[in-house]
Amino acid sequence: MSLLVSLLAQQPEPVQRAVDTVTTGEVIAFWVLGPLALAGALGMLFARNAVHSALWLVLTMLSLGVLYMVQQAPFLGFVQIIVYTGAIMMLFLFVLMMVGRDSSDSVVEVIRGQRLAAALLGIGFAVLMVGSVARALTSVEPKGLAEANATNGGNVGNIGVKLFTDYLFPFELTSALLIVAALGAMILAFVGRDGKPSKKTQKELVEERFQEGKRVGSIPGPGVFATANSVATPALLPDGSVSEESLFEVIEATDKSALSEDVADVAGTGHQPDPHALKGSES
Amino acid sequence: MTKYLAADIGDTAKLLADDPIWLILIKVVGIFAFLVVMTLFMINWERKVVARMQHRPGPNRVGPNGWLQSLADGLKLAFKEDIRPVLADKWVFFLAPVISCIPAFLAFSVIPLAGEVNLFGQQTALQLVDLPVGVLVVLACSSLGVYGIVLSGWASGSPYPLLGALRSAAQVISYEIAMGLSIVAVIMFTGSLSTGDIVNAQASTVLGVLPGWFGILLFPSFVIYVVSMVGETNRAPFDLPEAESELVGGFHTEYSSLKFALFFLAEYVNMVTVSALATTLFLGGYKAPWSGEFMNTGWWGLLWFIGKTLFFLFLFIWLRGTLPRLRYDQFMKLGWKVLVPTSLVWIMAVAVIRTGAIQQLSTAQRLIALGVVVGLVLLVSFLLPDKKVQDTKGVPLAGSGFPVPPLDLVVPKAAPKRKVKVANIPKDDQVLAAAPTAKEAE
């Protein structure tokens, strides 16, 4: 992280630097961040735990983001960190945590021909990657961003201009694609309320409760207004009768003789302590 | 076109470009020390202010007037036993507090603490770096800081921290969107993402009296930022990831000793950072409320900056002392259904106003534009369906002050009196014989 700070500190330099040269700092940064990114990618593949796998991927993305910053594209670097590590990987983690830490990978082929399709697509992707990397290594002339960053409002301004003039159509197309995907996800995940009345508000619930004329307060617990707070002791109404609502089914089903003492206590016919009781056994 | 874009490189960045390496190191250490001291101060200040709001003295034993209490607490925390639950994920459990702490400190590197000052014979600005994308650094760091919370909750291997982590992930993602949108308007006015440029853009005055702060010019953005900064830092009334009445301690339930202290530190440093960013973006940063030289140059800037930051920190404490915690669904509703749409509409309005200002439209054109907007609003308001008329026959029984009985009240029949469910009331002497007397018990 201290590396990042020192790299950030170097950023204003490109203005003074007219020629695009690879500085020593950039080389060091590359040889530190490159292996880190690679390690992250390998770790992601070989980690057994899904969350560990996601964390390795975060490492790769962070390294790439810092590499972009070093290569005079600070906006791209920070957007990479905010969007990929901050939002997308966080959503991944969110889902993984919801699934639970012990869920193992399913080896059952859910979609027919899934493995074959995956293998074909994987090979195709590898061919594309190798092709583009080979082209980048041989025929592409490396060109730094120092010149572009020094004109026309700097890095951010240039990206904005390009995005909203030359590349407006692909940009809008991409956003349309994302919106369609988001809407599709919403439709798939939406549980409709067809026919069901909408959820009642708190106010409606309160009014309903009063209008039905039923009990408004809570049901009395056992032992309210009673001589003991045992569940076996039913609540008493103010006139001394037992409140039916406080009776507990299980206890009602038990043999009455087992409860005779409590019954006597409730009925007020049990042992009544007199003032002498306070003095204990000496009474 | 060029008016949209700031100058190629800001004045502050030019000033910082020739900093020698030792000066950068001094600034790094200085910012670190500032944040740690602010944390120690803030914990004490919070306890004292909340205590005063609740009519009790608060910490007043350790040090002069109790001001060293948090230092003592911090030392105590460091020497406590470090416990790792059996089910915890060893590495992630260790890594989480570190991940939450580092970005919190890192975000402060782009905050301008003061303008041009003379530091050990060097003319420099009191700011570590001034990037062309400065504001994004703070956003990136806050989005990394969440990893600490989320991973700590997951790695603890216990349900309450996991729930806290899930809440936190959803919360921070939602509120970061609102926060980013509230910053957009500021960036549109400044034409730059650099914090130094944003402060400089607020140096003028409006109408000759008011300071040209974006907090006044872009008041809706300011309000949205303040709300979302409280949500972003997990502070009351939005402290759902660590709601102690629901989740014990939330994501840090299983943490103890220095690791817990790191979470504590990260939370308070984050508070200082978002307050400092609010100062920079909306309250003119290190500049005095008036333009001109008086109390507005050199080291005076640091004083203004700290004063304005403390204002926001006090706001945090005040909110905590005043408001109860929100329910989670209400909180999410506030973020997605109020803050995000409001800021989108507000950004549209700001864009229209800015375009009008830049293209120098005539008065007639502006009036036509205003008319179109008002017409659209009216059209939309007519298209909106009316609120459902409630049943007027029923008299409202609740919410109208007194519970009024309905006009068609039928008194429900009283439940038939039940006899006491006692089969045979035993005779007095039988009970006495059955119950052990005090003497028998002995």
Tab-separated table of N, CA, C and O in Angstrom, chain A residues 50-51 54 57 61 84 87-99, chain B residues 147 173:
chain	number	residue	atom	x	y	z
A	50	ALA	N	-14.854	-21.149	-1.959
A	50	ALA	CA	-15.341	-20.189	-2.961
A	50	ALA	C	-15.007	-18.754	-2.572
A	50	ALA	O	-14.663	-17.935	-3.423
A	51	VAL	N	-15.096	-18.447	-1.270
A	51	VAL	CA	-14.806	-17.077	-0.844
A	51	VAL	C	-13.319	-16.766	-1.014
A	51	VAL	O	-12.937	-15.677	-1.457
A	54	ALA	N	-12.761	-15.948	-4.566
A	54	ALA	CA	-13.172	-14.582	-4.881
A	54	ALA	C	-12.131	-13.581	-4.399
A	54	ALA	O	-11.833	-12.598	-5.080
A	57	LEU	N	-9.270	-13.331	-6.706
A	57	LEU	CA	-9.651	-12.543	-7.890
A	57	LEU	C	-9.582	-11.046	-7.573
A	57	LEU	O	-9.171	-10.238	-8.417
A	61	MET	N	-7.573	-8.084	-9.582
A	61	MET	CA	-8.196	-6.857	-10.072
A	61	MET	C	-7.516	-5.622	-9.502
A	61	MET	O	-7.311	-4.627	-10.212
A	84	TYR	N	-15.078	-2.859	-10.337
A	84	TYR	CA	-14.879	-4.311	-10.268
A	84	TYR	C	-14.705	-4.804	-8.839
A	84	TYR	O	-15.456	-5.660	-8.386
A	87	ALA	N	-17.862	-3.005	-6.473
A	87	ALA	CA	-19.266	-3.352	-6.673
A	87	ALA	C	-19.442	-4.806	-7.102
A	87	ALA	O	-20.144	-5.573	-6.447
A	88	ILE	N	-18.769	-5.197	-8.174
A	88	ILE	CA	-19.068	-6.515	-8.745
A	88	ILE	C	-18.602	-7.641	-7.832
A	88	ILE	O	-19.356	-8.556	-7.501
A	89	MET	N	-17.334	-7.553	-7.365
A	89	MET	CA	-16.852	-8.629	-6.493
A	89	MET	C	-17.605	-8.632	-5.168
A	89	MET	O	-17.782	-9.678	-4.541
A	90	MET	N	-18.043	-7.438	-4.741
A	90	MET	CA	-18.817	-7.398	-3.495
A	90	MET	C	-20.130	-8.157	-3.668
A	90	MET	O	-20.554	-8.901	-2.774
A	91	LEU	N	-20.752	-7.990	-4.835
A	91	LEU	CA	-21.983	-8.737	-5.095
A	91	LEU	C	-21.712	-10.238	-5.123
A	91	LEU	O	-22.487	-11.036	-4.585
A	92	PHE	N	-20.588	-10.618	-5.749
A	92	PHE	CA	-20.191	-12.030	-5.757
A	92	PHE	C	-20.101	-12.565	-4.328
A	92	PHE	O	-20.673	-13.604	-3.990
A	93	LEU	N	-19.359	-11.824	-3.509
A	93	LEU	CA	-19.171	-12.243	-2.114
A	93	LEU	C	-20.506	-12.346	-1.397
A	93	LEU	O	-20.750	-13.274	-0.618
A	94	PHE	N	-21.367	-11.378	-1.692
A	94	PHE	CA	-22.692	-11.357	-1.069
A	94	PHE	C	-23.426	-12.666	-1.359
A	94	PHE	O	-23.946	-13.325	-0.458
A	95	VAL	N	-23.412	-13.039	-2.633
A	95	VAL	CA	-24.102	-14.268	-3.017
A	95	VAL	C	-23.435	-15.477	-2.367
A	95	VAL	O	-24.107	-16.359	-1.818
A	96	LEU	N	-22.090	-15.511	-2.392
A	96	LEU	CA	-21.382	-16.659	-1.806
A	96	LEU	C	-21.698	-16.794	-0.325
A	96	LEU	O	-21.871	-17.893	0.196
A	97	MET	N	-21.787	-15.643	0.363
A	97	MET	CA	-22.073	-15.711	1.797
A	97	MET	C	-23.488	-16.173	2.058
A	97	MET	O	-23.770	-16.859	3.031
A	98	MET	N	-24.416	-15.780	1.151
A	98	MET	CA	-25.792	-16.233	1.305
A	98	MET	C	-25.877	-17.740	1.117
A	98	MET	O	-26.636	-18.422	1.798
A	99	VAL	N	-25.081	-18.257	0.156
A	99	VAL	CA	-25.132	-19.685	-0.125
A	99	VAL	C	-24.621	-20.475	1.067
A	99	VAL	O	-25.099	-21.559	1.359
B	147	TYR	N	-14.827	-4.407	2.340
B	147	TYR	CA	-14.334	-5.779	2.365
B	147	TYR	C	-13.976	-6.199	3.780
B	147	TYR	O	-14.217	-7.340	4.168
B	173	ILE	N	-23.125	-0.718	-0.617
B	173	ILE	CA	-23.281	-0.623	-2.075
B	173	ILE	C	-24.383	0.381	-2.411
B	173	ILE	O	-24.216	1.245	-3.266
